[in-house]
Amino acid sequence: MISALSVQNLAIARGDRLLFEHLTLSLGAGEAVALVGRNGAGKTSLLRAVAGLIRPLAGDVAFLGPAGPLPAEDARCQGLHLVGHHDGLKSSRTAFEELLFQVRWTGGSLASAEAACERLGLNRLRGLEVRKLSAGQRRRVALARLIAAPRPLWLLDEPLAPLDAEQRALFGTLMDEHLAGGGLIVAAVHDPLPVAARAVEIGA
Amino acid sequence: MSGFSVLLRRELALSWGGGGGPLLALAFYLAVATLLPLAIGAEPGRLAAIAPGAAWIGLALASLLSLERLFERDYEDGALDLLALGPAPLELAAVAKCLAQWITTGAPLALLAPVAAVALGAEVRLAPLTFAAALVGGVGFSFCGGIGAALSLGSRRGGMLIAVIVLPLFAPPVIFGGGAIAAYAAGLDWRTPLMLLSAYSLAMAALGPFAMAAACRNALS
């Protein structure tokens, strides 16, 4: 449904501090943007503003579908995934219970959750409590909902940071497939993304 | 509606699972009911007079216990972001959370309330009304408590803050609930206070979710 994202003249402040202003960014189907910038430049805040979780000081975030502009509320609730530093996994539940909740909540099913486990090689971890997982394993569980509950716009906050080389390559393949299927990716990164992406510097 | 049931099932699983769960509130309630005679004196006549009211105070306090985790755990680990981006609006997510809170804490406490009241010396014929009033009042406690839990998001020592925000708002259900039982014991009209108690709970269930969702959005931003 979302086939383009348009950010116009965005300004974001946290507390009294202005992070950036006059940020304009547009992104079409099949495109990826890598947000780069120093720590604290506002990459995470930009992702959260696109997701509607924080209100920008000025400017607009608009979602466009094939037939024109989409209501922002619907687009956010049905059309985007946000995977950030905090993965929302409850440490006392098993990896699969949490994965299944996240997948069902975002529109997937038991079958798609199992397929995603298979794809990401999570089957061995399914029965483990989340507290026993490593940072990279937790991130993989959180990323699984991206493919188990397909939504066109992925907002990723340093998605690769805790992953090892093999997992980075695998996730690169998944991102490629997502883009090839008309998806959109906005990722805040410090290392280069494993897919072709336009770099946008925040807070330059 | 499917999003609602998915969330409700998860909330129930989280409440029943580790981290205290309903047993903690029940144990706290029993402890309060046990301490009371030690403080007031064990003469049956004196205890029996205050038993229904004391059972209600204990109920209100025990309802506070697990509120701190209601929104806080999702706020801390980022799950609240996910809830905000789900198929159901945050208002409905708040309803699911409070409903789960009522099922796992309010209802078991309501079962224990008549036991505590009778153990303190209330007449056995008061037990059914005590149970009914506690069950209805529990809805109000859950939804009203949810507002306090959402408002205290992100603050240190949120549990204390919840108690300070919420306890004054617990005054009406304590008055009406305790009043209904006292009226019944005295052979007076007990339906009116029970209906006022129900009205309070319904109003909290109807209005609370909007306040909770607004407080959550504010905490996230």
GROMACS .gro file of N, CA, C and O in nm, chain A residues 156-198:
model
  172
  156LEU      N    1   1.452   0.093   1.024
  156LEU     CA    2   1.545   0.009   1.100
  156LEU      C    3   1.648   0.097   1.168
  156LEU      O    4   1.708   0.184   1.105
  157ASP      N    5   1.667   0.075   1.296
  157ASP     CA    6   1.763   0.154   1.370
  157ASP      C    7   1.885   0.067   1.401
  157ASP      O    8   1.879  -0.020   1.487
  158GLU      N    9   1.991   0.089   1.327
  158GLU     CA   10   2.112   0.007   1.336
  158GLU      C   11   2.079  -0.141   1.341
  158GLU      O   12   2.111  -0.210   1.438
  159PRO      N   13   2.016  -0.190   1.235
  159PRO     CA   14   1.967  -0.327   1.238
  159PRO      C   15   2.079  -0.430   1.246
  159PRO      O   16   2.061  -0.538   1.299
  160LEU      N   17   2.196  -0.394   1.193
  160LEU     CA   18   2.300  -0.496   1.179
  160LEU      C   19   2.397  -0.496   1.295
  160LEU      O   20   2.479  -0.587   1.305
  161ALA      N   21   2.390  -0.394   1.381
  161ALA     CA   22   2.495  -0.376   1.481
  161ALA      C   23   2.531  -0.504   1.556
  161ALA      O   24   2.649  -0.537   1.566
  162PRO      N   25   2.434  -0.579   1.613
  162PRO     CA   26   2.478  -0.696   1.690
  162PRO      C   27   2.497  -0.823   1.608
  162PRO      O   28   2.527  -0.927   1.666
  163LEU      N   29   2.478  -0.818   1.477
  163LEU     CA   30   2.480  -0.942   1.398
  163LEU      C   31   2.620  -0.979   1.351
  163LEU      O   32   2.703  -0.891   1.327
  164ASP      N   33   2.645  -1.110   1.338
  164ASP     CA   34   2.774  -1.154   1.286
  164ASP      C   35   2.773  -1.149   1.133
  164ASP      O   36   2.670  -1.120   1.071
  165ALA      N   37   2.889  -1.176   1.073
  165ALA     CA   38   2.904  -1.156   0.929
  165ALA      C   39   2.804  -1.240   0.849
  165ALA      O   40   2.742  -1.192   0.754
  166GLU      N   41   2.785  -1.363   0.892
  166GLU     CA   42   2.695  -1.452   0.819
  166GLU      C   43   2.552  -1.401   0.824
  166GLU      O   44   2.480  -1.397   0.724
  167GLN      N   45   2.513  -1.355   0.944
  167GLN     CA   46   2.376  -1.305   0.960
  167GLN      C   47   2.357  -1.173   0.886
  167GLN      O   48   2.249  -1.145   0.835
  168ARG      N   49   2.462  -1.093   0.880
  168ARG     CA   50   2.452  -0.967   0.804
  168ARG      C   51   2.426  -0.997   0.657
  168ARG      O   52   2.344  -0.932   0.593
  169ALA      N   53   2.498  -1.099   0.607
  169ALA     CA   54   2.480  -1.134   0.466
  169ALA      C   55   2.338  -1.185   0.443
  169ALA      O   56   2.271  -1.147   0.345
  170LEU      N   57   2.289  -1.269   0.534
  170LEU     CA   58   2.154  -1.322   0.521
  170LEU      C   59   2.053  -1.209   0.524
  170LEU      O   60   1.960  -1.202   0.443
  171PHE      N   61   2.071  -1.115   0.619
  171PHE     CA   62   1.975  -1.006   0.628
  171PHE      C   63   1.984  -0.916   0.505
  171PHE      O   64   1.884  -0.861   0.459
  172GLY      N   65   2.107  -0.904   0.447
  172GLY     CA   66   2.121  -0.830   0.321
  172GLY      C   67   2.036  -0.891   0.212
  172GLY      O   68   1.969  -0.819   0.136
  173THR      N   69   2.036  -1.024   0.205
  173THR     CA   70   1.953  -1.092   0.104
  173THR      C   71   1.805  -1.061   0.127
  173THR      O   72   1.731  -1.033   0.032
  174LEU      N   73   1.764  -1.064   0.254
  174LEU     CA   74   1.623  -1.036   0.285
  174LEU      C   75   1.586  -0.893   0.246
  174LEU      O   76   1.477  -0.867   0.194
  175MET      N   77   1.678  -0.799   0.271
  175MET     CA   78   1.652  -0.660   0.234
  175MET      C   79   1.642  -0.647   0.083
  175MET      O   80   1.554  -0.577   0.032
  176ASP      N   81   1.730  -0.717   0.012
  176ASP     CA   82   1.726  -0.714  -0.135
  176ASP      C   83   1.591  -0.763  -0.186
  176ASP      O   84   1.530  -0.703  -0.275
  177GLU      N   85   1.545  -0.873  -0.127
  177GLU     CA   86   1.417  -0.929  -0.169
  177GLU      C   87   1.303  -0.831  -0.141
  177GLU      O   88   1.210  -0.816  -0.221
  178HIS      N   89   1.311  -0.768  -0.025
  178HIS     CA   90   1.207  -0.671   0.013
  178HIS      C   91   1.203  -0.556  -0.088
  178HIS      O   92   1.096  -0.516  -0.135
  179LEU      N   93   1.321  -0.506  -0.124
  179LEU     CA   94   1.327  -0.395  -0.219
  179LEU      C   95   1.279  -0.439  -0.357
  179LEU      O   96   1.206  -0.368  -0.425
  180ALA      N   97   1.319  -0.561  -0.395
  180ALA     CA   98   1.279  -0.611  -0.527
  180ALA      C   99   1.127  -0.626  -0.534
  180ALA      O  100   1.067  -0.610  -0.641
  181GLY      N  101   1.064  -0.652  -0.419
  181GLY     CA  102   0.919  -0.664  -0.417
  181GLY      C  103   0.848  -0.531  -0.401
  181GLY      O  104   0.729  -0.527  -0.368
  182GLY      N  105   0.918  -0.420  -0.417
  182GLY     CA  106   0.854  -0.289  -0.408
  182GLY      C  107   0.855  -0.231  -0.269
  182GLY      O  108   0.782  -0.135  -0.242
  183GLY      N  109   0.936  -0.285  -0.179
  183GLY     CA  110   0.942  -0.233  -0.043
  183GLY      C  111   1.028  -0.108  -0.033
  183GLY      O  112   1.098  -0.071  -0.129
  184LEU      N  113   1.022  -0.044   0.082
  184LEU     CA  114   1.103   0.074   0.109
  184LEU      C  115   1.178   0.051   0.240
  184LEU      O  116   1.123  -0.008   0.333
  185ILE      N  117   1.301   0.099   0.246
  185ILE     CA  118   1.379   0.082   0.369
  185ILE      C  119   1.443   0.215   0.407
  185ILE      O  120   1.502   0.282   0.323
  186VAL      N  121   1.425   0.254   0.531
  186VAL     CA  122   1.502   0.366   0.587
  186VAL      C  123   1.577   0.309   0.706
  186VAL      O  124   1.515   0.259   0.799
  187ALA      N  125   1.708   0.314   0.700
  187ALA     CA  126   1.786   0.253   0.808
  187ALA      C  127   1.888   0.353   0.860
  187ALA      O  128   1.957   0.419   0.783
  188ALA      N  129   1.895   0.365   0.992
  188ALA     CA  130   2.001   0.444   1.054
  188ALA      C  131   2.120   0.352   1.074
  188ALA      O  132   2.106   0.244   1.131
  189VAL      N  133   2.234   0.390   1.022
  189VAL     CA  134   2.349   0.299   1.026
  189VAL      C  135   2.479   0.374   1.055
  189VAL      O  136   2.489   0.494   1.034
  190HIS      N  137   2.574   0.298   1.104
  190HIS     CA  138   2.712   0.347   1.110
  190HIS      C  139   2.800   0.271   1.012
  190HIS      O  140   2.891   0.325   0.952
  191ASP      N  141   2.771   0.142   0.996
  191ASP     CA  142   2.841   0.063   0.894
  191ASP      C  143   2.757   0.067   0.767
  191ASP      O  144   2.636   0.085   0.774
  192PRO      N  145   2.820   0.048   0.651
  192PRO     CA  146   2.741   0.049   0.527
  192PRO      C  147   2.640  -0.064   0.525
  192PRO      O  148   2.663  -0.173   0.578
  193LEU      N  149   2.525  -0.038   0.463
  193LEU     CA  150   2.423  -0.143   0.449
  193LEU      C  151   2.469  -0.243   0.344
  193LEU      O  152   2.539  -0.206   0.250
  194PRO      N  153   2.426  -0.369   0.358
  194PRO     CA  154   2.465  -0.468   0.256
  194PRO      C  155   2.384  -0.457   0.127
  194PRO      O  156   2.395  -0.542   0.041
  195VAL      N  157   2.300  -0.353   0.113
  195VAL     CA  158   2.227  -0.334  -0.013
  195VAL      C  159   2.258  -0.195  -0.065
  195VAL      O  160   2.305  -0.109   0.009
  196ALA      N  161   2.228  -0.176  -0.193
  196ALA     CA  162   2.251  -0.044  -0.251
  196ALA      C  163   2.157   0.055  -0.185
  196ALA      O  164   2.036   0.035  -0.183
  197ALA      N  165   2.212   0.161  -0.127
  197ALA     CA  166   2.128   0.257  -0.056
  197ALA      C  167   2.183   0.397  -0.075
  197ALA      O  168   2.304   0.417  -0.088
  198ARG      N  169   2.092   0.492  -0.080
  198ARG     CA  170   2.131   0.633  -0.089
  198ARG      C  171   2.163   0.680   0.053
  198ARG      O  172   2.086   0.658   0.146
   0.00000   0.00000   0.00000
